[in-house]
CSV table of C-alpha atoms and ligand atoms in Angstrom, one decimal:
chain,number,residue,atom,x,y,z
J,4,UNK,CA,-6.5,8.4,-22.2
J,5,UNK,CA,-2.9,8.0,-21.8
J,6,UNK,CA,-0.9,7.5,-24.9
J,7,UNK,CA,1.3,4.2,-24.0
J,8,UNK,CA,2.9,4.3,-27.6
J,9,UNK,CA,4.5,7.9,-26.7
J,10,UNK,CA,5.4,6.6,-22.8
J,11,UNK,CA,7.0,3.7,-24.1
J,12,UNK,CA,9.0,6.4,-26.6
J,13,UNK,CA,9.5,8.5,-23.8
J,14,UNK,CA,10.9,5.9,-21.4
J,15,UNK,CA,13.5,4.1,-23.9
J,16,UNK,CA,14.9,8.1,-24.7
J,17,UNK,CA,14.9,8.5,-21.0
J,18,UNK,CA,17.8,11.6,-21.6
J,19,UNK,CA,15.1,13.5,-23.6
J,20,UNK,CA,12.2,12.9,-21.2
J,21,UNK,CA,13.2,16.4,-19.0
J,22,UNK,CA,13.4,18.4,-22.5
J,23,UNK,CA,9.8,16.9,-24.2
J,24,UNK,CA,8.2,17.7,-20.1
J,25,UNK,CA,9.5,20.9,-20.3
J,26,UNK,CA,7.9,21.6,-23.7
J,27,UNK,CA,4.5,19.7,-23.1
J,28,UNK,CA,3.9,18.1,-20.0
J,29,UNK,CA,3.4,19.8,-16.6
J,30,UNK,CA,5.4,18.3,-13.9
J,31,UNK,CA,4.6,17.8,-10.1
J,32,UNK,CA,6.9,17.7,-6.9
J,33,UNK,CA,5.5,15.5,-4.3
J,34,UNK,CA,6.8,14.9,-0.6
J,35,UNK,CA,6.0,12.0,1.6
J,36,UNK,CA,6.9,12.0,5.4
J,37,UNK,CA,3.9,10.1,7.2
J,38,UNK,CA,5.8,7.5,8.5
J,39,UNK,CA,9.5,5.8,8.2
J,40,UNK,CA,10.4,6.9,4.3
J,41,UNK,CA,11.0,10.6,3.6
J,42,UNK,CA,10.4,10.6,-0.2
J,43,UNK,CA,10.1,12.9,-3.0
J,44,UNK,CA,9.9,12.8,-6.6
J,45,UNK,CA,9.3,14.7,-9.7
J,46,UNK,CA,6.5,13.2,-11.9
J,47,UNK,CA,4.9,13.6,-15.4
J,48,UNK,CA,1.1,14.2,-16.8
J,49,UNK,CA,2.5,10.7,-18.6
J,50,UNK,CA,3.4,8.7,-15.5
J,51,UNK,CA,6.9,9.3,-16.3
J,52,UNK,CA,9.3,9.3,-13.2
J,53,UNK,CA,11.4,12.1,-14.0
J,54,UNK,CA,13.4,12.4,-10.8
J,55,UNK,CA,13.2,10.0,-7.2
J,56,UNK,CA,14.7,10.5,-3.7
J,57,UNK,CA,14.3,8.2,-1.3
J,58,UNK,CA,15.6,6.9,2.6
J,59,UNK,CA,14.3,4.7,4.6
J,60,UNK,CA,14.6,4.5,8.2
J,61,UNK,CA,14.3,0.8,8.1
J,62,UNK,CA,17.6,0.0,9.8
J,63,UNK,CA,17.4,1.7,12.3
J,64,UNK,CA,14.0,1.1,13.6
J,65,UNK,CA,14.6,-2.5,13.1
J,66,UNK,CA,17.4,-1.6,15.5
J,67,UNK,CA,14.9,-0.1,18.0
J,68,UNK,CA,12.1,-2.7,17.6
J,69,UNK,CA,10.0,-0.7,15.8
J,70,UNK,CA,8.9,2.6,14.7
J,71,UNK,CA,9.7,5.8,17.3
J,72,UNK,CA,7.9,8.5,16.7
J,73,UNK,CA,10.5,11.2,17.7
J,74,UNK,CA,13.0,8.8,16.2
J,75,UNK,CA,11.3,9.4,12.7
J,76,UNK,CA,10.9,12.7,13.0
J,77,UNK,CA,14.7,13.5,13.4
J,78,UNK,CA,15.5,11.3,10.8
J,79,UNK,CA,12.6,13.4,8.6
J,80,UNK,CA,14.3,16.6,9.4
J,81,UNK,CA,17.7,15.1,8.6
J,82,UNK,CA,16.9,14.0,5.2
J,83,UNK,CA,14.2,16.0,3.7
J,84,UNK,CA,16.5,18.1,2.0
J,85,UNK,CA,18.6,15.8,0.3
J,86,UNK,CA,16.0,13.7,-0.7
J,87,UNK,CA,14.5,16.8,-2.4
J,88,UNK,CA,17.8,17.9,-3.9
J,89,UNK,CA,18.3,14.6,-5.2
J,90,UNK,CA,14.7,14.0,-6.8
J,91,UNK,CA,15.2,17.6,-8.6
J,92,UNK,CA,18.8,17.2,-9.9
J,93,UNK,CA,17.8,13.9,-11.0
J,94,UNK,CA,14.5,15.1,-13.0
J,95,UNK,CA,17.1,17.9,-14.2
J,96,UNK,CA,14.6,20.5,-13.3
J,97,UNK,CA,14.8,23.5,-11.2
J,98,UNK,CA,12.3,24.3,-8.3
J,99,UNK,CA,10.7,27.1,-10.6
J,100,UNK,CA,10.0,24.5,-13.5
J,101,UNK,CA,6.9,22.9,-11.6
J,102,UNK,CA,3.4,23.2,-12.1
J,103,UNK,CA,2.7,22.2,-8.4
J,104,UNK,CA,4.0,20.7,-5.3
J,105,UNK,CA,2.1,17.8,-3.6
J,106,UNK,CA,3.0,16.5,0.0
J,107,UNK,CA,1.3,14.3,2.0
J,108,UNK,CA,-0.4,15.8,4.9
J,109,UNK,CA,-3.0,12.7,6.2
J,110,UNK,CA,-3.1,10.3,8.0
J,111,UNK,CA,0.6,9.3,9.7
J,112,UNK,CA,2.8,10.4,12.6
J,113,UNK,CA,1.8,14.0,13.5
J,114,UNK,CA,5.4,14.5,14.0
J,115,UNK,CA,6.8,13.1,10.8
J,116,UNK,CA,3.9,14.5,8.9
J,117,UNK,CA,4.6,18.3,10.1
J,118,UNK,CA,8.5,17.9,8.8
J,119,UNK,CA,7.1,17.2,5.2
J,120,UNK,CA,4.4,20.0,5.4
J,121,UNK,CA,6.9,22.4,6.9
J,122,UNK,CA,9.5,21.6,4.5
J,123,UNK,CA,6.7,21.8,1.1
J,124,UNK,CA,5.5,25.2,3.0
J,125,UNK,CA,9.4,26.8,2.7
J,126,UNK,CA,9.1,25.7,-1.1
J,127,UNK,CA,6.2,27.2,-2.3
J,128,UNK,CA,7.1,30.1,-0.1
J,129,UNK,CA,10.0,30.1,-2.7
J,130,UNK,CA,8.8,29.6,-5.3
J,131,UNK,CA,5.7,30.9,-5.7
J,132,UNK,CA,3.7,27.5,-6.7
J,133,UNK,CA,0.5,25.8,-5.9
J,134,UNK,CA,0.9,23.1,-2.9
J,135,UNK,CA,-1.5,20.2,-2.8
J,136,UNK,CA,-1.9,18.5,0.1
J,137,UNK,CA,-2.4,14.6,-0.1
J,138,UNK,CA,-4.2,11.5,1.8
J,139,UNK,CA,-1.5,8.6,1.8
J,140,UNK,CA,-4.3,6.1,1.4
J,141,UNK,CA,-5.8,7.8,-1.6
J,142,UNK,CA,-2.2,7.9,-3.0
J,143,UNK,CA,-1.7,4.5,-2.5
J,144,UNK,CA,-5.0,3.3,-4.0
J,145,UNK,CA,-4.2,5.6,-7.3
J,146,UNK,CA,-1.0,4.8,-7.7
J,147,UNK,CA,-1.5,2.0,-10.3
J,148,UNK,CA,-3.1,4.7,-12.8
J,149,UNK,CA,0.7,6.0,-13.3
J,150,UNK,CA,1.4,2.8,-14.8
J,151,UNK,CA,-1.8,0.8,-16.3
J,152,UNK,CA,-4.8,2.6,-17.7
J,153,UNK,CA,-7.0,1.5,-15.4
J,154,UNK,CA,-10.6,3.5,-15.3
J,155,UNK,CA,-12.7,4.8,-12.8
J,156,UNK,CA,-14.7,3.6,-11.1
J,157,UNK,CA,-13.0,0.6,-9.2
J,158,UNK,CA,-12.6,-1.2,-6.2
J,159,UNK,CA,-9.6,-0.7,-3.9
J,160,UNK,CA,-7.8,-3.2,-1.3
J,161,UNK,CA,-5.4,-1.2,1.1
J,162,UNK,CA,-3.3,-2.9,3.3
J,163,UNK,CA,-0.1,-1.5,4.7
J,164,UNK,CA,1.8,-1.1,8.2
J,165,UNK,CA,-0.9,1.4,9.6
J,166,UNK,CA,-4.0,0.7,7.8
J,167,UNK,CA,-6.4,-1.9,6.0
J,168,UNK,CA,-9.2,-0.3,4.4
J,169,UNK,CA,-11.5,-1.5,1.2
J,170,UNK,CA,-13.2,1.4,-1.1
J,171,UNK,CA,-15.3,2.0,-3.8
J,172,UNK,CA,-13.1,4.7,-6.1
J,173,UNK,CA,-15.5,6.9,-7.9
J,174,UNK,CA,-12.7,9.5,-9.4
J,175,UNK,CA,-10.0,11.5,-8.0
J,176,UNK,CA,-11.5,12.9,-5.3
J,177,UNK,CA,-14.1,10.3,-4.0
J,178,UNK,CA,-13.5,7.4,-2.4
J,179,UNK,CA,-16.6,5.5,-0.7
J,180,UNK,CA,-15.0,3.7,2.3
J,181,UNK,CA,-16.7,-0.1,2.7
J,182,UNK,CA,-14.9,-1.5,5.0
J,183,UNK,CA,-11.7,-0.7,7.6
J,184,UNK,CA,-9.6,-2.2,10.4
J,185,UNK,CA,-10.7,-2.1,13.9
J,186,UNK,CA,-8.0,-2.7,15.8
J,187,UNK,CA,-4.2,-3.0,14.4
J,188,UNK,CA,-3.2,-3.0,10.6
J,189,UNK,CA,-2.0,-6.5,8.9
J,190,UNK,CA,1.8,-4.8,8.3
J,191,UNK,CA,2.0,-4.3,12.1
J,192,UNK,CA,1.0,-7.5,13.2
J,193,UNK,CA,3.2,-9.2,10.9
J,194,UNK,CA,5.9,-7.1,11.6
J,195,UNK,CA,5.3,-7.9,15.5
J,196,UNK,CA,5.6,-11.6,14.8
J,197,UNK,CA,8.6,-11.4,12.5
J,198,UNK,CA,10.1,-9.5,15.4
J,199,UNK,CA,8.7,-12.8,18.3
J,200,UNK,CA,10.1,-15.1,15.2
J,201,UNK,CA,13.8,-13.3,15.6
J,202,UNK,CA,13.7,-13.7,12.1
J,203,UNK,CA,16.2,-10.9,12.1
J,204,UNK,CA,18.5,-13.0,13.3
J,205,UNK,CA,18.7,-14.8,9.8
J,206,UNK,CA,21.4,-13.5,8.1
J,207,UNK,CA,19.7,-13.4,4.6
J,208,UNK,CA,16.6,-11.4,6.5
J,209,UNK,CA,18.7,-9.2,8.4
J,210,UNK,CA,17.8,-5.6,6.8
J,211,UNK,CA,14.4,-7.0,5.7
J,212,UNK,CA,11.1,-5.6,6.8
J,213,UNK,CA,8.7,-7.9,9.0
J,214,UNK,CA,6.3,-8.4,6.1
J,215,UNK,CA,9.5,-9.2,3.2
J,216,UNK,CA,11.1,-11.4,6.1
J,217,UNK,CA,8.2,-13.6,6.3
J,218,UNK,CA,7.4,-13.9,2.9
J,219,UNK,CA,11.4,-15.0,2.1
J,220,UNK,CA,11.1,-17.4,4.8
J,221,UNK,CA,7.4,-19.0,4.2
J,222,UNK,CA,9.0,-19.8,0.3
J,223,UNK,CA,8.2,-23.7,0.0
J,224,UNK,CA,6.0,-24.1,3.2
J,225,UNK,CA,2.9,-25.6,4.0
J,226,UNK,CA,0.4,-23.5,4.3
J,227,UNK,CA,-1.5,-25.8,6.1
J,228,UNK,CA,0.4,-26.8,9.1
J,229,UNK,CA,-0.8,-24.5,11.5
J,230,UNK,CA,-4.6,-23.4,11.0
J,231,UNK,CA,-4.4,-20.0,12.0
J,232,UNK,CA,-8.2,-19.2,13.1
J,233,UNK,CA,-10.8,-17.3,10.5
J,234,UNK,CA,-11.5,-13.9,12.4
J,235,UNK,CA,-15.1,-12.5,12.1
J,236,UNK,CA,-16.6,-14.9,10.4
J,237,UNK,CA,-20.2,-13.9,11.5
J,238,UNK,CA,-19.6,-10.4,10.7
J,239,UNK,CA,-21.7,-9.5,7.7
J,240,UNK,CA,-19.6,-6.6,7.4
J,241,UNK,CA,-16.2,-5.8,5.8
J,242,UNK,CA,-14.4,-4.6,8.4
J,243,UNK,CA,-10.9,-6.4,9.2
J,244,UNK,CA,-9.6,-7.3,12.2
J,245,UNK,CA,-5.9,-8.6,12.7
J,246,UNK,CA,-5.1,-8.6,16.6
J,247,UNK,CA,-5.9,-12.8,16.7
J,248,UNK,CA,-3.4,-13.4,14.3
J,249,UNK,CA,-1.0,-11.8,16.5
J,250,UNK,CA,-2.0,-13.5,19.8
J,251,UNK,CA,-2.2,-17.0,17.9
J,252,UNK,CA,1.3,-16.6,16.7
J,253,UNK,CA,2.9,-16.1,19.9
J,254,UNK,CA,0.8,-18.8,21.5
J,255,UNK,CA,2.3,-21.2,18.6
J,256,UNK,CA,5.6,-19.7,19.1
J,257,UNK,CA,5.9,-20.1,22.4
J,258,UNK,CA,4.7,-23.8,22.3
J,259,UNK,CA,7.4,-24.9,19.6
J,260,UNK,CA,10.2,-22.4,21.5
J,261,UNK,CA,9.4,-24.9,24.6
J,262,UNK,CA,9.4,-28.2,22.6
J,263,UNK,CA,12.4,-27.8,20.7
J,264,UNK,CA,14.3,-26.2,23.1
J,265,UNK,CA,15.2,-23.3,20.9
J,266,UNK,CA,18.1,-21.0,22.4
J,267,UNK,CA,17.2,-17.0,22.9
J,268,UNK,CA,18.3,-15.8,20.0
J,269,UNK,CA,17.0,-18.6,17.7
J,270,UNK,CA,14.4,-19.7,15.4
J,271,UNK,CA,12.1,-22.3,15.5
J,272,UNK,CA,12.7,-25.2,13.0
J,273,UNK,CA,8.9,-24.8,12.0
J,274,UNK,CA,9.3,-21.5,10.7
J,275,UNK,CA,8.4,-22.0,7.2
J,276,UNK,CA,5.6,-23.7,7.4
J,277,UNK,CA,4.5,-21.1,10.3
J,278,UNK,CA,5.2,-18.2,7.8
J,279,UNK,CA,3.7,-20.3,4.8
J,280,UNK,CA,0.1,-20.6,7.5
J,281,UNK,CA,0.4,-17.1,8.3
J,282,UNK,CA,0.4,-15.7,5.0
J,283,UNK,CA,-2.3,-17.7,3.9
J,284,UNK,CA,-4.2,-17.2,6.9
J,285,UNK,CA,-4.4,-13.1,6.7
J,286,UNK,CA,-4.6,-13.7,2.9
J,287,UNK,CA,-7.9,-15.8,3.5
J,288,UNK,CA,-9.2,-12.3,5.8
J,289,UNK,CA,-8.3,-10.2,3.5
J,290,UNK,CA,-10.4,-12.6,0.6
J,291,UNK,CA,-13.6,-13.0,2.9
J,292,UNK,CA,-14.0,-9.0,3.4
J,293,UNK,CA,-13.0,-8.7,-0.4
J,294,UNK,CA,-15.9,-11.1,-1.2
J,295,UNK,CA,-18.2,-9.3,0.5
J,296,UNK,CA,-17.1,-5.7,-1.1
J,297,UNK,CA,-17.8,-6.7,-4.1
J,298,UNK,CA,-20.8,-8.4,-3.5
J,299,UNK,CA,-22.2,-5.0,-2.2
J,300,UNK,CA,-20.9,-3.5,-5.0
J,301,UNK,CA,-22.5,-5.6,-7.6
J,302,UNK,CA,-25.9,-5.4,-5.9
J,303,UNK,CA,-25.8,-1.7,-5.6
J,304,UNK,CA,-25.2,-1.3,-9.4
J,305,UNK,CA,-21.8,0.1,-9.6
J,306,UNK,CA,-19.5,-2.0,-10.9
J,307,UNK,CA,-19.6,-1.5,-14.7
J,308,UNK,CA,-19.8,-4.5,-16.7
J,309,UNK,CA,-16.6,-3.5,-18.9
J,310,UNK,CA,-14.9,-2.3,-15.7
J,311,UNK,CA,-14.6,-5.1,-13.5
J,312,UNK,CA,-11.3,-3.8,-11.3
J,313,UNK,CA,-9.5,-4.9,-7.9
J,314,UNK,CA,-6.6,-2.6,-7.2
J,315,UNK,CA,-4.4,-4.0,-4.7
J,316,UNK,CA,-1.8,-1.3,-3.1
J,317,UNK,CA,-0.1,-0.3,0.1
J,318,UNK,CA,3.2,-2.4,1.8
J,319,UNK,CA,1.1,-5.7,2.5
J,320,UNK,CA,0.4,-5.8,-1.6
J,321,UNK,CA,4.2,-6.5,-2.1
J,322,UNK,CA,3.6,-10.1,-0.9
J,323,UNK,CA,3.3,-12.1,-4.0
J,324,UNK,CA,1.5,-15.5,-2.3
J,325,UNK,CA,-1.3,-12.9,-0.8
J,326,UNK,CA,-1.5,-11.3,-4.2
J,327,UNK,CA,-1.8,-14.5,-6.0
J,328,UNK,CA,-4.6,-15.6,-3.9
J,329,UNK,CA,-6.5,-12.8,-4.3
J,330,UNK,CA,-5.9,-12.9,-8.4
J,331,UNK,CA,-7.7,-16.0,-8.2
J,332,UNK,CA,-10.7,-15.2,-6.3
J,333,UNK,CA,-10.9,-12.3,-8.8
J,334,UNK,CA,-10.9,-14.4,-11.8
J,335,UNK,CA,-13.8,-17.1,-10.2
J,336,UNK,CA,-16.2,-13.4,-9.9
J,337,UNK,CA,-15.2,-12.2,-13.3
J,338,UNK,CA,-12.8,-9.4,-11.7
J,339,UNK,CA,-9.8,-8.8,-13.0
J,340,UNK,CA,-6.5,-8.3,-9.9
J,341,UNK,CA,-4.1,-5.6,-10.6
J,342,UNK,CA,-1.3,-4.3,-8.1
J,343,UNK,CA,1.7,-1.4,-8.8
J,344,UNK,CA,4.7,-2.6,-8.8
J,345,UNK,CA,6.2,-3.8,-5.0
J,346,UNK,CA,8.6,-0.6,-4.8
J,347,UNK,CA,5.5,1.2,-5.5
J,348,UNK,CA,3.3,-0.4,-3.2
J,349,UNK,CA,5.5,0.6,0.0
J,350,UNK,CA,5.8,4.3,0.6
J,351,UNK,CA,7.8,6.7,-1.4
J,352,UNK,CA,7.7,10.1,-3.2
J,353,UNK,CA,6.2,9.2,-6.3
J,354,UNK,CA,2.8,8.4,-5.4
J,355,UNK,CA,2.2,11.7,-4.1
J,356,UNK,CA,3.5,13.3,-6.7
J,357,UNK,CA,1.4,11.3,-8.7
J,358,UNK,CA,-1.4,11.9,-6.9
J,359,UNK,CA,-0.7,15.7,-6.9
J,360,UNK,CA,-0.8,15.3,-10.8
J,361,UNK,CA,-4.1,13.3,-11.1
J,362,UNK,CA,-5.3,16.3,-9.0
J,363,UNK,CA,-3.9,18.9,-11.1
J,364,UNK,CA,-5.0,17.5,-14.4
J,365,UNK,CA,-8.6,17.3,-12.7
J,366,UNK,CA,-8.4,20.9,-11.1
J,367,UNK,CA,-9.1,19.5,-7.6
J,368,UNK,CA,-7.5,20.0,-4.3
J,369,UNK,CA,-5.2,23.0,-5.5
J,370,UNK,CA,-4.4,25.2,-1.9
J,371,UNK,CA,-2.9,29.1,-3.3
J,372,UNK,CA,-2.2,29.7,0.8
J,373,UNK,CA,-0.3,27.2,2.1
J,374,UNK,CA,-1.1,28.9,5.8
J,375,UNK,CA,-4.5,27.3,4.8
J,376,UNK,CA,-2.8,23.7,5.3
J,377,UNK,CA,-2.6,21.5,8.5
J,378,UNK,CA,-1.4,18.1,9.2
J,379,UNK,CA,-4.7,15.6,10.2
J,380,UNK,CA,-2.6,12.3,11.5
J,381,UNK,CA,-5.9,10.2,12.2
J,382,UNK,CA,-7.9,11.6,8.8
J,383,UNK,CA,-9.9,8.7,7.8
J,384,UNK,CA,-10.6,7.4,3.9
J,385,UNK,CA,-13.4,9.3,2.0
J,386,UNK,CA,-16.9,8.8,2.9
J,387,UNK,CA,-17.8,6.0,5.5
J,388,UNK,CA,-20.2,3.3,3.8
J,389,UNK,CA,-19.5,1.0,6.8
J,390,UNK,CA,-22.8,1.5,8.4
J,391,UNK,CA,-24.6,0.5,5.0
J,392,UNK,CA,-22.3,-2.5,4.1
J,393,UNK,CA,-23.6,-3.7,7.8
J,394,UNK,CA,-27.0,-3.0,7.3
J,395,UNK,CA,-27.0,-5.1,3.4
J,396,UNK,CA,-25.9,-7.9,5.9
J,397,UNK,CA,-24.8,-9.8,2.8
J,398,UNK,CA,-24.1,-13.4,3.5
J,399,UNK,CA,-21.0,-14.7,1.7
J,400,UNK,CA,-19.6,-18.2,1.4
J,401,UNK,CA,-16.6,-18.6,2.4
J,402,UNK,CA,-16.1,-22.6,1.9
J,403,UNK,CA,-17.0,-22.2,-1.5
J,404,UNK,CA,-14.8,-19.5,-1.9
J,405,UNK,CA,-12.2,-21.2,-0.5
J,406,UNK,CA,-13.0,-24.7,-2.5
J,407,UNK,CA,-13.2,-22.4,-5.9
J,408,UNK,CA,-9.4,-21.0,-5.4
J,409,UNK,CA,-8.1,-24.5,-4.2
J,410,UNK,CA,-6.5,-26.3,-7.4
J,411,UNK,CA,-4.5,-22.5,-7.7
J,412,UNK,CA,-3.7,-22.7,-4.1
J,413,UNK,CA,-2.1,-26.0,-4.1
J,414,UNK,CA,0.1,-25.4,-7.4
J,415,UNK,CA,1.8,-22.2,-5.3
J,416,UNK,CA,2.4,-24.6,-2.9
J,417,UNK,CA,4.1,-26.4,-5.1
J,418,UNK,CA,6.0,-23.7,-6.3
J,419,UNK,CA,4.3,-24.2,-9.8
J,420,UNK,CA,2.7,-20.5,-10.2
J,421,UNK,CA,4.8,-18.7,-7.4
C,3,LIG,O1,2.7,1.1,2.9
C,3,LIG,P1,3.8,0.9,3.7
C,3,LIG,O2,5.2,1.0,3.1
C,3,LIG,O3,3.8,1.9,5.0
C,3,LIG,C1,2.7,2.3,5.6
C,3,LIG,O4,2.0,3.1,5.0
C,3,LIG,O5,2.4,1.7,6.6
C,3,LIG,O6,3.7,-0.6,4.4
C,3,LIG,C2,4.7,-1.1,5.2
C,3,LIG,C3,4.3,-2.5,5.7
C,3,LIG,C4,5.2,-3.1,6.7
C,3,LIG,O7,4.4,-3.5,7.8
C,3,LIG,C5,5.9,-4.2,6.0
C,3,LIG,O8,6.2,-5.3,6.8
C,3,LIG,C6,4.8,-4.6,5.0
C,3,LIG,O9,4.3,-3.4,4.6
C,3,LIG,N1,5.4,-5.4,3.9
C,3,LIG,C7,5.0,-6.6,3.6
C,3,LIG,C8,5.8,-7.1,2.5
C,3,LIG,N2,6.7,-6.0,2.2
C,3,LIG,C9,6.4,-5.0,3.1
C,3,LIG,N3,4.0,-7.4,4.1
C,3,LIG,C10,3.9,-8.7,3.6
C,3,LIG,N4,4.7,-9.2,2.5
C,3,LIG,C11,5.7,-8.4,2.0
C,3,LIG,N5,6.4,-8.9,1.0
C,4,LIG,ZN1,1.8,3.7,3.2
């Protein structure tokens, strides 16, 4: 167990952190490049963040509507080294001075992931050190172990801009995969309707992402006003699916475009209480599958009595009226919600690095030839359960769920617990 008297030490004489790792800590490198953020970062056995580069390509595929593959790639190339440069001189370490270097090499754009693997190839080509490649989803789910002492096994709620996927984390290495999106992810869809929204066009929301934009705007709404429909209900499964939310929206955006007579490049006076209903519609998805998950977990035996953990990670997590939903489903089934931080649940450098480190400490996942190492851009999460979560056909009930969490629901409505 992590000593959080000796962090805490360690953080407040941030300026000796580099000498103390030097002496007694190993220290990890990792590199992420899967998508729109080319991040590094130097990391600590401790959790410590030693050293952090990071860009975004935010602006400019806001600009362009979206991500572009090629687009992203460039910008990967551009930045990688400075990013890297950066996260070293920050950490006040030299290239030579790590234990390992992790980078993330599944799932993501082939084309963006190859500019991080390239790149992580050249450095241990230089240097001489381990590399250890990474699954961004598994990063994500750990992530929260850099800063809370949270205990294996657990259950893990992903949702970001490419995926949504619910697992059973046994350690390090193995992740049992209950349940997963079939069709688009919840951070593209609501990115797509921020986008039909022209929420950009907000000044205050201007250089936000889709997912920040409509959170900022649904502040105050009524989650109630439009009933965005329950998607697969009669599934017994705990699979997600997110394309109805899109097609909803831009039927409802359409409609109040036409009846308020809202110019091209504006925004429809209903668009806080449309954002409030969306969020609280994908929130109520995301708490029917979570139900279920735990429900199978709980009748297959696994959830320790002591250990009763939902980690929630990955962009989507960052929204603090989807989180507090979820916190209080948890506390109705004696689970306990815990999230990283929101600049740690969107993608960046340290949670590979961290990842690389859990891996190290465990002796897992270590590559000496880095000519060993390809990019897999559709590599699913650990082992698929799916088929057996189906098969348990465990009935759930939602209206009482739903009627449990209601008294907590209405005071974030009323800005009371927001
Ligand atoms: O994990 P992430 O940074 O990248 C991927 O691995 O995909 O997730 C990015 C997604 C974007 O779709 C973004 O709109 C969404 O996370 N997001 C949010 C919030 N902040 C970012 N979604 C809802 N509420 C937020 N506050
Ligand atoms: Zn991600």
């Amino acid at each position: 167990m992590r000593s959080f008297v000796l962090q805490k030490f360690l953080r407040r004489w941030n300026p000796y952190v580099g000498c103390y790792a030097r002496l007694y800590s190993r220290i990890v490198l990792g590199i992420e490049t899967s998508c729109d953020e080319t991040g590094a970062a130097i990391v600590d056995e401790h959790g410590n963040v030693l050293g952090e580069g990071l860009h975004s390509q935010l602006d400019v595929h806001l600009q362009n509507g979206g991500v572009i593959p090629h687009i992203a790639s460039y910008l990967h190339k551009e930045n990688i080294h400075n990013v890297v440069t950066t996260a070293l001189r920050q950490s006040k370490f030299a290239l030579t001075d790590v234990s390992a270097i992790s980078v993330t090499t599944r799932p993501g754009l082939a084309s963006s992931l190859v500019v991080g693997l390239e790149y992580a190839k050249g450095l241990v080509k230089e240097s001489g050190k381990p590399l250890i490649p990474i699954h961004h989803m598994e990063a994500h789910g750990l992530t929260v172990r850099m800063v809370e002492d949270i205990a294996f096994p657990f259950l893990v709620l992903l949702a970001s801009g490419g995926h949504c996927q619910i697992a059973w984390v046994q350690n390090v290495e193995e992740f049992l995969l209950l349940g997963t999106s079939l069709h688009n992810s919840p951070g593209e869809v609501i990115d797509k309707i921020a986008r039909r929204l022209k929420l950009q066009n907000l000044p205050e929301c201007y250089d936000m992402s889709g997912g920040r934009a409509i959170e900022h705007v649904a502040k105050g709404g009524n989650h109630l006003a439009f009933n965005f429909p329950c998607t697969m209900i009669m599934h017994r499964d705990c699979n997600f699916s997110f394309s109805g939310f899109g097609s909803y929206a831009a039927a409802i955006i359409e409609n109040q475009e036409r009846c308020y007579d809202v110019p091209p490049d504006g925004v429809i006076p209903s668009a806080r209480d449309f954002c409030a209903s969306l969020q609280y519609g994908i929130a109520l998805h995301l708490l029917h599958r979570v139900s279920r998950a735990i429900a199978f977990c709980e009748a297959k035996k696994w959830v320790p009595s002591d250990n009763k953990i939902l980690v929630f990670s990955g962009g989507v997590a960052c929204n603090s009226f989807i989180r507090a939903i979820l916190k209080s489903f948890c506390s109705t089934v004696g689970f306990r919600l815990t999230c990283p931080p929101p600049k740690l649940c969107t993608d960046n450098g340290i949670m590979i690095a961290w990842n690389g480190m859990e891996k190290l400490k465990e002796d897992v996942g270590i590559v000496l030839d880095p000519e060993t190492v390809f990019t897999d851009s559709n590599c699913p999460l650990g082992k698929d359960m799916t088929n057996e979560v189906k098969k348990a056909a465990i009935k759930v009930r939602y209206k009482k769920i739903e009627a449990d969490i209601e008294t907590d629901v209405e005071a974030l409505r009323e800005g009371c617990k927001a």
